Amino acid sequence: MHEFEGTLDGRGLSLAVVVSRFNEQVVSGLLKGALSALSACGVEDDLISVVHVPGALELPLAAGRMVDAGHDAVIVLGAVIQGETDHYDFVCAGAMRGCAQLAEQTGVPVLLGLLTTANLGQALARAADDERNKGAEVARGAVAMATLCDQLDQHIDEHLDQLYDELDDSAGDDQPSDDPSCGDGEDDSADARRSDVPATEPGQ
């Protein structure tokens, strides 16, 4: 049985953090928590890219650019606070759907730390400098998923190499033998027929 699990060893990982500026007093706390968690996981500062976008709906597009840039995982941070209109539902659904589709289509982990709260107080509580910080939680999840995907990629490569080796061995078993003592049946029959023809004396 093969079992795989990501780790929090972020050494050598290249990560991107895409941050919405809307509700900046909340998002700044999320970003601080995320960067602190990445540092604790051993991710080097020069391997972290931080991208700021105007609002939550712009998050998926910028995250896609970071995937294209070759980052091992992308962390998406934002805060949408419920108002009296349905705009809240539209923004939340659009941002979440876009990030989920990006991860599914590219195979690169896109971790969503988008707060969707009923009021500002709830959002600030989830962005505080403590163990409840959603940015830190999502950052650790990004490291875990990036290392897990690396393990799975290695397993796939090893499995394919094993299959190719088995196919090569099977093809080798099907090759005709070079042993001259092994005739092909047809030549042996022809030789036998020629041996049955009586020799003709000269002049007959």
Tab-separated table of C-alpha atoms in Angstrom:
chain	number	residue	atom	x	y	z
A	1	MET	CA	0.000	0.000	0.000
A	2	HIS	CA	1.231	3.486	-0.859
A	3	GLU	CA	0.315	6.376	1.428
A	4	PHE	CA	1.060	10.047	0.819
A	5	GLU	CA	0.784	13.158	2.980
A	6	GLY	CA	2.076	16.677	2.546
A	7	THR	CA	4.546	18.224	4.970
A	8	LEU	CA	5.167	21.722	6.313
A	9	ASP	CA	8.747	21.760	5.051
A	10	GLY	CA	8.620	24.650	2.601
A	11	ARG	CA	12.335	24.820	1.811
A	12	GLY	CA	12.881	25.288	-1.914
A	13	LEU	CA	9.226	25.997	-2.677
A	14	SER	CA	8.206	28.945	-4.841
A	15	LEU	CA	4.895	30.404	-3.661
A	16	ALA	CA	2.703	33.335	-4.664
A	17	VAL	CA	0.281	35.311	-2.515
A	18	VAL	CA	-2.481	37.197	-4.338
A	19	VAL	CA	-4.200	39.767	-2.128
A	20	SER	CA	-7.309	41.888	-2.601
A	21	ARG	CA	-6.984	45.507	-1.442
A	22	PHE	CA	-10.693	45.795	-0.638
A	23	ASN	CA	-11.290	45.799	3.133
A	24	GLU	CA	-7.577	46.404	3.531
A	25	GLN	CA	-7.663	46.630	7.313
A	26	VAL	CA	-8.753	42.995	7.323
A	27	VAL	CA	-6.643	41.753	4.436
A	28	SER	CA	-3.449	43.272	5.832
A	29	GLY	CA	-3.830	40.984	8.838
A	30	LEU	CA	-4.371	37.974	6.579
A	31	LEU	CA	-1.245	38.802	4.589
A	32	LYS	CA	0.836	39.257	7.713
A	33	GLY	CA	-0.325	35.905	9.032
A	34	ALA	CA	0.363	34.157	5.728
A	35	LEU	CA	3.898	35.535	5.399
A	36	SER	CA	4.680	34.664	9.005
A	37	ALA	CA	3.479	31.087	8.488
A	38	LEU	CA	5.488	30.699	5.277
A	39	SER	CA	8.613	31.888	7.066
A	40	ALA	CA	7.979	29.385	9.868
A	41	CYS	CA	7.733	26.634	7.226
A	42	GLY	CA	11.153	27.558	5.843
A	43	VAL	CA	10.030	29.242	2.624
A	44	GLU	CA	12.686	31.728	1.518
A	45	ASP	CA	11.654	35.367	1.124
A	46	ASP	CA	13.058	35.636	-2.402
A	47	LEU	CA	10.863	32.703	-3.477
A	48	ILE	CA	7.650	34.462	-2.408
A	49	SER	CA	5.775	36.761	-4.790
A	50	VAL	CA	3.031	39.048	-3.436
A	51	VAL	CA	0.489	40.449	-5.899
A	52	HIS	CA	-2.094	43.096	-4.957
A	53	VAL	CA	-5.369	43.370	-6.895
A	54	PRO	CA	-8.266	45.839	-6.488
A	55	GLY	CA	-10.990	43.446	-5.363
A	56	ALA	CA	-12.076	39.853	-4.900
A	57	LEU	CA	-13.277	39.355	-8.480
A	58	GLU	CA	-9.770	40.082	-9.769
A	59	LEU	CA	-8.205	37.370	-7.620
A	60	PRO	CA	-8.626	34.414	-10.049
A	61	LEU	CA	-7.043	36.255	-12.993
A	62	ALA	CA	-3.954	37.293	-11.048
A	63	ALA	CA	-3.706	33.832	-9.500
A	64	GLY	CA	-3.711	32.354	-12.991
A	65	ARG	CA	-0.776	34.556	-13.976
A	66	MET	CA	1.142	33.291	-10.956
A	67	VAL	CA	0.415	29.706	-11.956
A	68	ASP	CA	1.759	30.498	-15.429
A	69	ALA	CA	4.890	31.923	-13.816
A	70	GLY	CA	5.675	28.465	-12.437
A	71	HIS	CA	4.934	28.823	-8.729
A	72	ASP	CA	4.417	25.598	-6.788
A	73	ALA	CA	1.243	26.923	-5.146
A	74	VAL	CA	-0.799	30.112	-4.992
A	75	ILE	CA	-2.384	31.597	-1.869
A	76	VAL	CA	-5.421	33.808	-2.462
A	77	LEU	CA	-6.467	36.251	0.262
A	78	GLY	CA	-9.415	38.618	0.499
A	79	ALA	CA	-12.383	39.699	2.571
A	80	VAL	CA	-15.976	40.182	1.458
A	81	ILE	CA	-18.363	41.516	4.090
A	82	GLN	CA	-22.075	41.028	3.610
A	83	GLY	CA	-24.184	44.065	2.751
A	84	GLU	CA	-27.859	44.682	2.110
A	85	THR	CA	-27.725	43.673	-1.580
A	86	ASP	CA	-27.022	40.442	-3.445
A	87	HIS	CA	-23.678	41.825	-4.652
A	88	TYR	CA	-22.052	39.962	-1.754
A	89	ASP	CA	-23.239	36.578	-3.022
A	90	PHE	CA	-22.165	37.378	-6.581
A	91	VAL	CA	-18.642	38.406	-5.563
A	92	CYS	CA	-18.125	35.424	-3.251
A	93	ALA	CA	-19.366	32.898	-5.797
A	94	GLY	CA	-17.347	34.399	-8.646
A	95	ALA	CA	-14.057	34.477	-6.753
A	96	MET	CA	-14.469	30.995	-5.304
A	97	ARG	CA	-15.517	29.423	-8.581
A	98	GLY	CA	-12.668	31.059	-10.491
A	99	CYS	CA	-9.998	29.855	-8.080
A	100	ALA	CA	-11.438	26.341	-7.898
A	101	GLN	CA	-11.509	26.052	-11.692
A	102	LEU	CA	-7.939	27.320	-11.918
A	103	ALA	CA	-6.649	24.606	-9.595
A	104	GLU	CA	-8.665	21.916	-11.365
A	105	GLN	CA	-7.542	22.921	-14.856
A	106	THR	CA	-3.843	23.431	-14.099
A	107	GLY	CA	-3.130	20.901	-11.369
A	108	VAL	CA	-1.417	23.611	-9.299
A	109	PRO	CA	-2.690	24.079	-5.721
A	110	VAL	CA	-4.664	27.318	-5.356
A	111	LEU	CA	-5.566	27.819	-1.700
A	112	LEU	CA	-8.411	30.222	-1.024
A	113	GLY	CA	-8.344	32.413	2.073
A	114	LEU	CA	-11.351	34.543	1.205
A	115	LEU	CA	-13.253	35.657	4.286
A	116	THR	CA	-17.006	35.869	3.751
A	117	THR	CA	-18.496	37.292	6.914
A	118	ALA	CA	-21.685	38.987	8.016
A	119	ASN	CA	-19.894	41.961	9.572
A	120	LEU	CA	-16.527	43.643	10.012
A	121	GLY	CA	-16.027	42.309	13.525
A	122	GLN	CA	-16.150	38.697	12.352
A	123	ALA	CA	-13.646	39.441	9.609
A	124	LEU	CA	-11.209	41.190	11.958
A	125	ALA	CA	-11.387	38.248	14.370
A	126	ARG	CA	-10.254	35.884	11.592
A	127	ALA	CA	-7.408	38.210	10.632
A	128	ALA	CA	-6.080	38.777	14.154
A	129	ASP	CA	-2.508	38.026	15.145
A	130	ASP	CA	-3.305	34.695	16.796
A	131	GLU	CA	-3.969	31.030	16.023
A	132	ARG	CA	-7.290	31.870	14.340
A	133	ASN	CA	-5.637	33.834	11.539
A	134	LYS	CA	-7.052	32.503	8.277
A	135	GLY	CA	-4.077	33.720	6.250
A	136	ALA	CA	-1.670	31.616	8.301
A	137	GLU	CA	-3.957	28.589	8.024
A	138	VAL	CA	-4.176	28.846	4.249
A	139	ALA	CA	-0.419	29.404	3.905
A	140	ARG	CA	0.323	26.197	5.796
A	141	GLY	CA	-2.208	24.427	3.603
A	142	ALA	CA	-0.411	25.690	0.507
A	143	VAL	CA	2.918	24.295	1.706
A	144	ALA	CA	1.290	20.962	2.551
A	145	MET	CA	-0.396	20.717	-0.851
A	146	ALA	CA	2.735	21.734	-2.763
A	147	THR	CA	4.808	19.058	-1.040
A	148	LEU	CA	2.025	16.496	-1.496
A	149	CYS	CA	1.796	17.210	-5.225
A	150	ASP	CA	5.564	16.789	-5.477
A	151	GLN	CA	5.305	13.368	-3.838
A	152	LEU	CA	2.473	12.344	-6.147
A	153	ASP	CA	4.372	13.514	-9.236
A	154	GLN	CA	7.382	11.429	-8.199
A	155	HIS	CA	5.145	8.415	-7.612
A	156	ILE	CA	3.572	8.816	-11.056
A	157	ASP	CA	7.003	9.029	-12.705
A	158	GLU	CA	8.228	5.930	-10.883
A	159	HIS	CA	5.058	4.030	-11.765
A	160	LEU	CA	5.352	4.951	-15.447
A	161	ASP	CA	9.028	3.957	-15.504
A	162	GLN	CA	8.076	0.579	-14.066
A	163	LEU	CA	5.377	0.086	-16.702
A	164	TYR	CA	7.769	1.009	-19.519
A	165	ASP	CA	10.367	-1.438	-18.184
A	166	GLU	CA	7.764	-4.205	-18.079
A	167	LEU	CA	6.706	-3.432	-21.654
A	168	ASP	CA	10.329	-3.506	-22.822
A	169	ASP	CA	10.874	-6.863	-21.115
A	170	SER	CA	7.699	-8.241	-22.697
A	171	ALA	CA	8.743	-7.043	-26.150
A	172	GLY	CA	12.139	-8.663	-25.705
A	173	ASP	CA	10.551	-12.029	-24.907
A	174	ASP	CA	8.602	-11.897	-28.194
A	175	GLN	CA	11.693	-11.406	-30.400
A	176	PRO	CA	12.691	-14.417	-32.631
A	177	SER	CA	15.619	-16.465	-31.405
A	178	ASP	CA	19.043	-16.183	-33.102
A	179	ASP	CA	19.809	-19.863	-32.379
A	180	PRO	CA	20.489	-21.513	-35.793
A	181	SER	CA	19.270	-24.830	-34.422
A	182	CYS	CA	15.780	-23.387	-34.175
A	183	GLY	CA	14.230	-23.651	-37.646
A	184	ASP	CA	10.979	-22.011	-38.610
A	185	GLY	CA	9.154	-25.130	-39.762
A	186	GLU	CA	8.688	-23.989	-43.366
A	187	ASP	CA	12.383	-24.268	-44.237
A	188	ASP	CA	12.589	-27.687	-42.577
A	189	SER	CA	9.668	-28.942	-44.702
A	190	ALA	CA	11.253	-27.621	-47.898
A	191	ASP	CA	14.520	-29.357	-47.073
A	192	ALA	CA	12.625	-32.569	-46.437
A	193	ARG	CA	10.857	-32.366	-49.819
A	194	ARG	CA	14.130	-31.773	-51.652
A	195	SER	CA	15.686	-34.804	-49.976
A	196	ASP	CA	12.890	-37.032	-51.373
A	197	VAL	CA	13.623	-36.175	-55.037
A	198	PRO	CA	15.781	-38.963	-56.599
A	199	ALA	CA	19.091	-37.900	-58.026
A	200	THR	CA	19.282	-37.828	-61.865
A	201	GLU	CA	22.242	-39.462	-63.556
A	202	PRO	CA	23.989	-37.450	-66.241
A	203	GLY	CA	22.628	-38.176	-69.726
A	204	GLN	CA	19.198	-39.345	-68.578
